[in-house]
CSV table of C-alpha atoms in Angstrom, one decimal:
chain,number,residue,atom,x,y,z
A,781,MET,CA,16.1,-78.3,20.7
A,782,LEU,CA,15.9,-74.6,21.7
A,783,ILE,CA,18.2,-75.1,24.7
A,784,ALA,CA,20.8,-77.1,22.6
A,785,ALA,CA,20.8,-74.5,19.8
A,786,SER,CA,21.2,-71.6,22.3
A,787,ASN,CA,24.1,-73.3,24.1
A,788,PHE,CA,25.8,-74.1,20.8
A,789,LEU,CA,25.5,-70.5,19.6
A,790,ILE,CA,26.8,-69.0,22.9
A,791,ILE,CA,29.7,-71.5,23.1
A,792,SER,CA,30.7,-70.8,19.5
A,793,SER,CA,30.6,-67.1,20.1
A,794,ASP,CA,32.7,-67.5,23.2
A,795,LYS,CA,35.6,-68.8,21.1
A,796,SER,CA,35.9,-65.5,19.3
A,797,ILE,CA,36.1,-63.5,22.5
A,798,ASP,CA,39.5,-62.1,23.2
A,799,LYS,CA,41.2,-63.6,26.2
A,800,ASN,CA,42.4,-60.3,27.8
A,801,TYR,CA,44.1,-62.0,30.7
A,802,LEU,CA,46.4,-64.0,28.3
A,803,VAL,CA,47.4,-60.7,26.6
A,804,GLU,CA,48.2,-59.2,30.0
A,805,ILE,CA,50.2,-62.2,31.1
A,806,LYS,CA,52.3,-62.1,27.9
A,807,ARG,CA,52.9,-58.3,28.3
A,808,LEU,CA,53.8,-58.7,32.0
A,809,VAL,CA,56.3,-61.5,31.1
A,810,ASP,CA,57.9,-59.3,28.4
A,811,ASP,CA,58.1,-56.3,30.8
A,812,ILE,CA,59.9,-58.4,33.4
A,813,GLN,CA,62.3,-60.0,31.0
A,814,SER,CA,63.2,-56.6,29.5
A,815,SER,CA,64.1,-55.2,33.0
A,816,PRO,CA,67.8,-55.2,34.1
A,817,ILE,CA,67.1,-57.4,37.1
A,818,VAL,CA,67.8,-61.1,37.1
A,819,PRO,CA,66.4,-63.6,39.7
A,820,ASP,CA,69.7,-64.2,41.7
A,821,THR,CA,70.6,-60.5,41.8
A,822,GLU,CA,70.8,-59.0,45.2
A,823,ILE,CA,68.3,-56.1,45.4
A,824,SER,CA,66.7,-54.1,48.1
A,825,SER,CA,63.2,-54.9,49.3
A,826,ASP,CA,61.4,-52.3,47.1
A,827,ALA,CA,63.9,-51.8,44.2
A,828,GLN,CA,62.4,-50.6,41.0
A,829,ILE,CA,63.0,-53.1,38.2
A,830,HIS,CA,60.6,-51.5,35.7
A,831,ASP,CA,58.4,-48.4,35.6
A,832,ASP,CA,55.4,-50.5,36.8
A,833,LEU,CA,57.2,-53.4,38.6
A,834,SER,CA,59.1,-54.0,41.8
A,835,SER,CA,60.7,-57.0,43.4
A,836,ASP,CA,60.3,-58.4,47.0
A,837,LYS,CA,63.5,-60.2,48.0
A,838,GLN,CA,62.0,-62.0,51.0
A,839,THR,CA,59.1,-63.6,49.3
A,840,GLY,CA,60.5,-63.6,45.8
A,841,SER,CA,57.2,-62.1,44.5
A,842,ILE,CA,56.9,-59.3,42.0
A,843,ARG,CA,54.6,-56.4,42.6
A,844,PHE,CA,53.0,-54.7,39.6
A,845,ASN,CA,50.7,-51.9,38.6
A,846,ASN,CA,47.1,-53.3,38.9
A,847,THR,CA,45.8,-50.6,36.6
A,848,LYS,CA,48.0,-51.8,33.8
A,849,TYR,CA,47.4,-55.5,34.5
A,850,PRO,CA,43.8,-55.6,35.8
A,851,HIS,CA,43.4,-59.4,35.3
A,852,ILE,CA,46.7,-60.4,37.1
A,853,ILE,CA,46.3,-61.2,40.8
A,854,SER,CA,49.9,-62.1,41.8
A,855,VAL,CA,53.4,-63.1,40.4
A,856,SER,CA,55.6,-65.3,42.6
A,857,ILE,CA,58.3,-67.9,42.3
A,858,TYR,CA,56.6,-71.2,41.4
A,859,ASP,CA,56.1,-73.7,44.3
A,860,PRO,CA,54.7,-77.0,43.2
A,861,ASP,CA,53.2,-77.6,46.7
A,862,GLN,CA,51.3,-74.4,46.7
A,863,HIS,CA,47.5,-74.7,46.1
A,864,THR,CA,45.2,-71.7,46.2
A,865,GLY,CA,42.3,-72.7,43.9
A,866,VAL,CA,43.0,-69.7,41.8
A,867,PRO,CA,43.7,-70.2,38.0
A,868,TYR,CA,47.3,-69.6,37.1
A,869,VAL,CA,50.0,-70.2,34.5
A,870,VAL,CA,53.7,-71.0,35.0
A,871,GLU,CA,56.1,-69.0,32.9
A,872,ARG,CA,59.9,-69.1,32.8
A,873,ILE,CA,61.3,-65.6,33.2
A,874,ASN,CA,65.1,-65.1,33.1
A,875,GLY,CA,65.7,-68.7,33.9
A,876,GLU,CA,63.3,-68.9,36.8
A,877,LEU,CA,59.8,-70.4,36.9
A,878,TYR,CA,57.1,-68.0,38.1
A,879,ARG,CA,53.5,-68.7,39.0
A,880,ILE,CA,51.2,-66.0,37.6
A,881,GLU,CA,47.7,-66.1,39.1
A,882,TYR,CA,44.8,-64.3,37.2
A,883,TYR,CA,41.1,-64.1,37.0
A,884,THR,CA,38.8,-64.0,34.0
A,885,ASP,CA,35.3,-62.7,33.1
A,886,GLU,CA,34.0,-66.2,32.5
A,887,SER,CA,32.0,-66.0,35.8
A,888,ASP,CA,29.7,-63.6,34.0
A,889,ASN,CA,29.2,-66.0,31.1
A,890,PRO,CA,25.5,-65.7,30.1
A,891,LEU,CA,25.4,-69.4,29.4
A,892,ILE,CA,24.8,-70.2,33.1
A,893,TYR,CA,22.0,-67.7,33.4
A,894,MET,CA,20.4,-68.8,30.1
A,895,ASN,CA,20.4,-72.4,31.2
A,896,ILE,CA,18.9,-71.5,34.6
A,897,GLY,CA,16.2,-69.6,32.8
A,898,PHE,CA,15.5,-72.4,30.4
A,899,GLY,CA,15.4,-74.8,33.3
A,900,ILE,CA,12.7,-72.7,35.0
A,901,MET,CA,10.8,-72.5,31.8
A,902,LEU,CA,10.9,-76.3,31.5
A,903,ILE,CA,9.6,-76.7,35.0
A,904,ILE,CA,6.8,-74.2,34.4
A,905,THR,CA,5.9,-75.9,31.1
A,906,ALA,CA,5.8,-79.3,32.8
A,907,VAL,CA,3.5,-77.9,35.5
A,908,VAL,CA,1.2,-76.3,32.9
A,909,PHE,CA,0.9,-79.6,30.9
A,910,ILE,CA,0.3,-81.6,34.0
A,911,SER,CA,-2.4,-79.1,35.1
A,912,ILE,CA,-4.0,-79.3,31.6
A,913,TYR,CA,-4.0,-83.1,31.8
A,914,ILE,CA,-5.6,-83.2,35.3
A,915,ASN,CA,-8.1,-80.4,34.7
A,916,VAL,CA,-9.0,-80.9,31.0
A,917,MET,CA,-7.8,-84.1,29.4
A,918,ARG,CA,-8.7,-86.6,32.1
A,919,PRO,CA,-12.2,-85.2,32.7
A,920,PHE,CA,-12.8,-84.9,29.0
A,921,ALA,CA,-11.8,-88.6,28.6
A,922,ALA,CA,-14.3,-89.4,31.3
A,923,MET,CA,-17.0,-87.4,29.5
A,924,GLU,CA,-16.2,-89.2,26.3
A,925,LYS,CA,-16.7,-92.6,27.9
A,926,MET,CA,-19.9,-91.4,29.6
A,927,ALA,CA,-21.3,-90.2,26.3
A,928,VAL,CA,-20.6,-93.6,24.7
A,929,ASP,CA,-22.2,-95.4,27.7
A,930,LEU,CA,-25.3,-93.2,27.5
A,931,ALA,CA,-25.5,-93.9,23.7
A,932,ARG,CA,-25.3,-97.6,24.4
A,933,GLY,CA,-27.9,-97.4,27.2
A,934,ASN,CA,-25.4,-98.3,29.9
A,935,LEU,CA,-26.8,-96.1,32.7
A,936,ALA,CA,-25.9,-98.0,35.8
A,937,LYS,CA,-22.3,-96.9,36.1
A,938,PRO,CA,-21.9,-93.5,37.9
A,939,LEU,CA,-19.5,-90.9,36.7
A,940,HIS,CA,-16.6,-90.4,39.2
A,941,GLU,CA,-16.6,-87.0,40.8
A,942,GLU,CA,-14.0,-84.7,39.5
A,943,LYS,CA,-12.7,-81.5,41.1
A,944,SER,CA,-12.1,-79.9,37.8
A,945,LYS,CA,-12.8,-76.2,37.7
A,946,VAL,CA,-13.2,-76.4,33.9
A,947,PHE,CA,-15.6,-79.4,33.7
A,948,GLY,CA,-16.6,-79.9,37.3
A,949,ARG,CA,-20.2,-78.5,36.9
A,950,PHE,CA,-20.6,-80.0,33.5
A,951,LEU,CA,-19.6,-83.5,34.8
A,952,TRP,CA,-22.0,-83.1,37.7
A,953,GLY,CA,-24.8,-82.2,35.2
A,954,LEU,CA,-23.9,-85.1,33.0
A,955,ASP,CA,-24.1,-87.5,35.9
A,956,MET,CA,-27.5,-86.0,36.8
A,957,LEU,CA,-28.6,-86.6,33.3
A,958,ARG,CA,-27.5,-90.2,33.6
A,959,GLU,CA,-29.4,-90.6,36.9
A,960,GLN,CA,-32.5,-89.0,35.3
A,961,LEU,CA,-32.3,-91.3,32.3
A,962,GLU,CA,-31.9,-94.3,34.6
A,963,ALA,CA,-34.8,-93.2,36.8
A,964,GLY,CA,-36.9,-92.6,33.7
A,965,ARG,CA,-36.1,-96.1,32.4
A,966,GLU,CA,-37.2,-97.6,35.7
A,967,ARG,CA,-40.4,-95.6,35.7
A,968,GLU,CA,-41.0,-96.6,32.1
A,969,LYS,CA,-40.6,-100.3,33.1
A,970,GLU,CA,-43.0,-99.9,35.9
A,971,TYR,CA,-45.4,-98.0,33.7
A,972,GLN,CA,-45.2,-100.7,30.9
A,973,LYS,CA,-45.8,-103.4,33.5
A,974,GLU,CA,-48.8,-101.6,34.9
A,975,ARG,CA,-50.1,-100.8,31.4
A,976,LYS,CA,-49.7,-104.4,30.3
A,977,THR,CA,-51.4,-105.7,33.5
A,978,LEU,CA,-54.3,-103.2,33.0
A,979,MET,CA,-54.8,-104.2,29.3
A,980,LEU,CA,-54.7,-107.9,30.1
A,981,SER,CA,-57.2,-107.4,32.9
A,982,LEU,CA,-59.5,-105.3,30.7
A,983,SER,CA,-59.2,-107.8,27.8
A,984,HIS,CA,-60.1,-110.6,30.2
A,985,ASP,CA,-63.1,-108.6,31.5
A,986,ILE,CA,-64.3,-107.8,28.0
A,987,LYS,CA,-64.6,-111.4,27.1
A,988,THR,CA,-67.4,-112.0,29.6
A,989,PRO,CA,-70.0,-109.5,28.2
A,990,LEU,CA,-68.8,-110.3,24.6
A,991,SER,CA,-69.5,-114.0,25.2
A,992,ALA,CA,-72.9,-113.3,26.7
A,993,ILE,CA,-73.8,-111.2,23.6
A,994,GLU,CA,-72.7,-114.0,21.3
A,995,LEU,CA,-74.9,-116.5,23.3
A,996,TYR,CA,-78.0,-114.2,23.1
A,997,GLU,CA,-77.4,-113.8,19.3
A,998,LYS,CA,-77.2,-117.5,18.7
A,999,ALA,CA,-80.3,-118.1,20.8
A,1000,LEU,CA,-82.2,-115.5,18.9
A,1001,SER,CA,-81.0,-116.7,15.5
A,1002,SER,CA,-81.8,-120.3,16.3
A,1003,GLY,CA,-85.4,-119.5,17.5
A,1004,LEU,CA,-84.9,-120.6,21.2
A,1005,TYR,CA,-86.6,-117.4,22.3
A,1006,ASP,CA,-90.0,-117.9,20.6
A,1007,THR,CA,-92.1,-115.6,22.8
A,1008,PRO,CA,-92.0,-111.9,22.9
A,1009,GLU,CA,-91.2,-111.9,26.6
A,1010,LYS,CA,-88.1,-114.1,26.1
A,1011,GLN,CA,-87.0,-112.1,23.1
A,1012,LYS,CA,-87.3,-108.9,25.2
A,1013,GLN,CA,-85.2,-110.6,27.9
A,1014,ALA,CA,-82.6,-111.4,25.3
A,1015,TYR,CA,-82.5,-107.9,23.9
A,1016,ASP,CA,-82.2,-106.5,27.4
A,1017,GLY,CA,-79.3,-108.9,28.1
A,1018,ILE,CA,-77.6,-107.8,24.8
A,1019,ARG,CA,-78.1,-104.1,25.7
A,1020,LYS,CA,-76.8,-104.6,29.3
A,1021,ASN,CA,-73.6,-106.4,28.0
A,1022,ALA,CA,-73.1,-103.8,25.3
A,1023,GLU,CA,-73.2,-101.1,27.9
A,1024,GLU,CA,-70.6,-103.1,29.9
A,1025,LEU,CA,-68.5,-103.2,26.8
A,1026,HIS,CA,-68.8,-99.5,26.4
A,1027,ARG,CA,-67.6,-99.0,30.0
A,1028,TYR,CA,-64.5,-101.1,29.4
A,1029,ILE,CA,-63.8,-99.3,26.2
A,1030,ASP,CA,-64.0,-96.0,28.1
A,1031,GLU,CA,-61.6,-97.3,30.7
A,1032,ILE,CA,-59.1,-98.3,28.0
A,1033,THR,CA,-59.5,-94.8,26.3
A,1034,ALA,CA,-59.0,-93.1,29.7
A,1035,ALA,CA,-56.0,-95.2,30.5
A,1036,SER,CA,-54.4,-94.3,27.1
A,1037,ARG,CA,-55.0,-90.6,27.7
A,1038,GLU,CA,-53.8,-90.5,31.4
A,1039,ASP,CA,-50.5,-89.1,32.5
A,1040,PHE,CA,-48.4,-91.5,30.6
A,1041,LEU,CA,-45.4,-89.2,31.1
A,1042,ALA,CA,-43.7,-89.2,34.5
A,1043,ILE,CA,-43.9,-85.5,35.2
A,1044,GLU,CA,-42.3,-84.3,38.4
A,1045,VAL,CA,-42.3,-80.8,39.8
A,1046,LYS,CA,-40.3,-79.5,42.8
A,1047,ASP,CA,-42.0,-76.7,44.5
A,1048,SER,CA,-39.7,-73.8,45.5
A,1049,GLU,CA,-39.5,-70.0,45.3
A,1050,PHE,CA,-37.6,-68.2,42.5
A,1051,TYR,CA,-37.5,-64.8,40.8
A,1052,LEU,CA,-39.0,-64.2,37.4
A,1053,ASP,CA,-35.9,-62.4,36.4
A,1054,GLU,CA,-33.9,-65.6,36.7
A,1055,VAL,CA,-36.2,-67.4,34.3
A,1056,MET,CA,-36.2,-64.6,31.7
A,1057,SER,CA,-32.5,-64.2,31.9
A,1058,GLU,CA,-32.0,-67.8,30.8
A,1059,ILE,CA,-34.7,-67.5,28.1
A,1060,SER,CA,-33.1,-64.3,26.8
A,1061,SER,CA,-29.5,-65.7,26.8
A,1062,TYR,CA,-30.5,-68.5,24.5
A,1063,TYR,CA,-33.3,-67.3,22.3
A,1064,THR,CA,-32.1,-63.7,21.6
A,1065,GLU,CA,-29.2,-65.1,19.6
A,1066,ARG,CA,-31.3,-67.8,18.0
A,1067,PHE,CA,-34.1,-65.6,16.8
A,1068,ALA,CA,-31.5,-63.1,15.5
A,1069,GLY,CA,-30.0,-66.0,13.4
A,1070,LEU,CA,-33.6,-66.6,12.1
A,1071,HIS,CA,-34.1,-62.9,11.3
A,1072,THR,CA,-37.1,-62.9,13.6
A,1073,ASN,CA,-37.9,-59.9,15.7
A,1074,PHE,CA,-37.8,-61.1,19.3
A,1075,ALA,CA,-38.6,-58.9,22.3
A,1076,ILE,CA,-39.1,-59.4,26.1
A,1077,GLY,CA,-41.1,-56.8,27.9
A,1078,ASP,CA,-40.5,-55.3,31.3
A,1079,HIS,CA,-41.3,-57.9,33.9
A,1080,GLY,CA,-39.6,-56.8,37.2
A,1081,ASN,CA,-38.0,-59.2,39.6
A,1082,ILE,CA,-41.1,-60.6,41.2
A,1083,LEU,CA,-41.0,-63.7,43.4
A,1084,LEU,CA,-42.9,-66.7,42.1
A,1085,LYS,CA,-43.8,-70.1,43.5
A,1086,GLY,CA,-43.2,-73.4,41.6
A,1087,ASP,CA,-40.4,-75.1,39.8
A,1088,LYS,CA,-38.0,-72.7,38.0
A,1089,ASP,CA,-36.6,-75.3,35.6
A,1090,ARG,CA,-40.1,-76.6,34.7
A,1091,LEU,CA,-41.3,-73.0,34.0
A,1092,ILE,CA,-38.3,-72.5,31.7
A,1093,GLU,CA,-39.3,-75.8,30.0
A,1094,VAL,CA,-42.8,-74.6,29.4
A,1095,LEU,CA,-41.6,-71.3,27.9
A,1096,GLN,CA,-39.1,-73.2,25.7
A,1097,ASN,CA,-42.0,-75.4,24.4
A,1098,LEU,CA,-44.0,-72.3,23.5
A,1099,LEU,CA,-41.0,-70.6,21.8
A,1100,GLU,CA,-40.1,-73.7,19.9
A,1101,ASN,CA,-43.7,-73.9,18.6
A,1102,ALA,CA,-43.4,-70.3,17.6
A,1103,ILE,CA,-40.3,-71.1,15.6
A,1104,LYS,CA,-41.8,-74.2,14.0
A,1105,TYR,CA,-45.4,-73.0,13.3
A,1106,GLY,CA,-45.1,-69.2,13.1
A,1107,ASP,CA,-44.3,-67.2,10.1
A,1108,GLY,CA,-40.9,-66.1,11.4
A,1109,ASN,CA,-41.7,-62.4,11.5
A,1110,GLU,CA,-42.2,-61.6,15.2
A,1111,VAL,CA,-42.2,-63.3,18.6
A,1112,ASP,CA,-42.6,-61.3,21.8
A,1113,ILE,CA,-43.1,-62.0,25.5
A,1114,SER,CA,-45.1,-59.6,27.6
A,1115,PHE,CA,-46.4,-59.7,31.2
A,1116,SER,CA,-49.5,-58.8,33.1
A,1117,GLU,CA,-51.0,-59.1,36.6
A,1118,GLU,CA,-54.1,-61.1,37.7
A,1119,GLU,CA,-54.9,-61.2,41.5
A,1120,ASP,CA,-52.2,-63.5,43.0
A,1121,ALA,CA,-50.8,-64.6,39.6
A,1122,ARG,CA,-48.3,-63.3,37.1
A,1123,LEU,CA,-49.3,-63.9,33.5
A,1124,ILE,CA,-46.7,-64.4,30.8
A,1125,HIS,CA,-47.9,-63.9,27.3
A,1126,VAL,CA,-46.0,-65.6,24.5
A,1127,LYS,CA,-47.2,-64.2,21.1
A,1128,SER,CA,-46.1,-65.3,17.7
A,1129,SER,CA,-47.1,-64.0,14.3
A,1130,GLY,CA,-48.6,-66.4,11.8
A,1131,ALA,CA,-51.7,-68.4,11.3
A,1132,GLY,CA,-52.7,-70.3,14.4
A,1133,PRO,CA,-55.1,-73.2,14.8
A,1134,LYS,CA,-58.7,-72.8,13.7
A,1135,GLU,CA,-61.3,-71.5,16.3
A,1136,ASP,CA,-62.9,-75.0,16.6
A,1137,GLU,CA,-59.5,-76.5,17.3
A,1138,MET,CA,-58.5,-74.2,20.2
A,1139,LEU,CA,-60.3,-76.4,22.7
A,1140,HIS,CA,-58.2,-79.4,21.8
A,1141,ILE,CA,-54.7,-78.0,21.3
A,1142,PHE,CA,-53.7,-78.9,24.9
A,1143,ASP,CA,-54.8,-82.6,24.4
A,1144,SER,CA,-52.2,-85.2,24.1
A,1145,PHE,CA,-51.2,-86.2,20.6
A,1146,TYR,CA,-53.5,-83.5,19.1
A,1147,ARG,CA,-52.1,-81.5,16.2
A,1148,GLY,CA,-54.0,-78.7,14.6
A,1149,SER,CA,-54.6,-78.2,10.9
A,1150,ASN,CA,-52.0,-75.4,10.8
A,1151,VAL,CA,-49.0,-77.7,11.3
A,1152,GLY,CA,-48.9,-78.7,7.7
A,1153,GLU,CA,-46.1,-81.2,6.8
A,1154,LYS,CA,-44.0,-80.2,9.9
A,1155,LYS,CA,-43.1,-83.1,12.1
A,1156,GLY,CA,-44.2,-83.2,15.7
A,1157,SER,CA,-45.6,-85.4,18.4
A,1158,GLY,CA,-48.5,-83.3,19.6
A,1159,LEU,CA,-47.3,-83.5,23.2
A,1160,GLY,CA,-45.6,-80.1,23.8
A,1161,LEU,CA,-48.6,-78.1,24.8
A,1162,TYR,CA,-50.1,-81.1,26.7
A,1163,ILE,CA,-46.9,-81.4,28.8
A,1164,SER,CA,-46.8,-77.7,29.3
A,1165,ARG,CA,-50.3,-77.6,30.7
A,1166,GLU,CA,-49.6,-80.7,33.0
A,1167,LEU,CA,-46.5,-78.9,34.3
A,1168,MET,CA,-48.3,-75.7,35.1
A,1169,LYS,CA,-51.2,-77.5,36.8
A,1170,ARG,CA,-48.7,-79.2,39.1
A,1171,MET,CA,-47.3,-75.8,40.0
A,1172,ASP,CA,-50.8,-74.5,40.8
A,1173,GLY,CA,-50.8,-72.5,37.6
A,1174,ASP,CA,-52.4,-72.9,34.2
A,1175,ILE,CA,-51.9,-72.2,30.5
A,1176,TYR,CA,-54.4,-71.3,27.9
A,1177,ALA,CA,-54.3,-69.8,24.4
A,1178,THR,CA,-56.0,-67.3,22.1
A,1179,ALA,CA,-55.8,-66.8,18.3
A,1180,ASP,CA,-56.8,-63.6,16.5
A,1181,ASP,CA,-55.6,-61.2,13.9
A,1182,GLY,CA,-53.3,-63.7,12.3
A,1183,SER,CA,-51.3,-64.4,15.6
A,1184,PHE,CA,-51.3,-67.1,18.3
A,1185,THR,CA,-50.8,-66.2,21.9
A,1186,ALA,CA,-50.2,-68.7,24.8
A,1187,ILE,CA,-50.8,-67.2,28.3
A,1188,VAL,CA,-48.9,-68.9,31.1
A,1189,VAL,CA,-50.4,-68.3,34.5
A,1190,THR,CA,-47.8,-68.5,37.3
A,1191,LYS,CA,-48.5,-68.2,41.0
A,1192,LYS,CA,-46.9,-65.5,43.1
A,1193,ALA,CA,-45.0,-66.5,46.2
């Protein structure tokens, strides 16, 4: 529409432009006709027929003053067989047909340059839109489909690799998430299979001592053991099978409290500054939105050993607990040294667990009395401790003066 409108405006404006060459042609014809020379008059080669005109007898052409007629190229007797490719008009002058060649300023018409410019703009625009489609729209469509597949639990289909500078790393991370979810699902299947097998085995084993206890009870109640020796034998059998039941119950309890989460740690070396930069980039803005004073102390760029991503996960668990269970006034992270370890202190203001609860806060599914009505699973601190143990570190906590502090022990490289 822009190109069509511009062309229309320029073409319309061209119609109002004076055609100077036509004015010069008319004036030249008038000048020649007003001279005393006629076409068949015998004149010398350079006879003057007008102040600015002269006639050439041999060629039949008329020479003129180029200054007075700047758009006229030549004036000659008309020859139908002559073709020069130059624009001309044929005029009858004193009974003779003359060919008047001229040039115009139409070669400088901005219409040509404007359309060339618009054409280049169209090409550039097409390239830009194609680039946007390739680098943005197509990868985004793939992400949209992947998100739907993940929501539906379809984890088997991999995400095709894209060389998109905009979403390339994001797509790679999304495909890694898919792989992790798929691997987690397989581990969960194996775990459920093992757990079911274990529970079936223990249930079967429990039946044996339970049946023995029932037999002893029936024998005693029916009077089959009528002597003190037999009765003592029955009581000993009951006690032995009861102990066997206790052992199976302990195994079930231990199985339910074992590492039911597939926690993997990849040992490597990383700098503490890398971890704290990621923590700061996210939580500084978040705590500011909560109007909580958040500070990270000087820590240096010390080299640590372990899994950087898992250490970030541990610190995130602690900071999320500070947001959920603290009073929202203050959260700060400080650092200290201990032999070959670097200690990270995460302190939050607010009432922490009671003193007699501190020994259990790292147990799975345990929730202290300070949680109130807030929702939670009781797994955050448990997972944090398991992660730190797998990195040859540890985590413990203290509560005093109305604050709660978790100390993460990381191993130096």
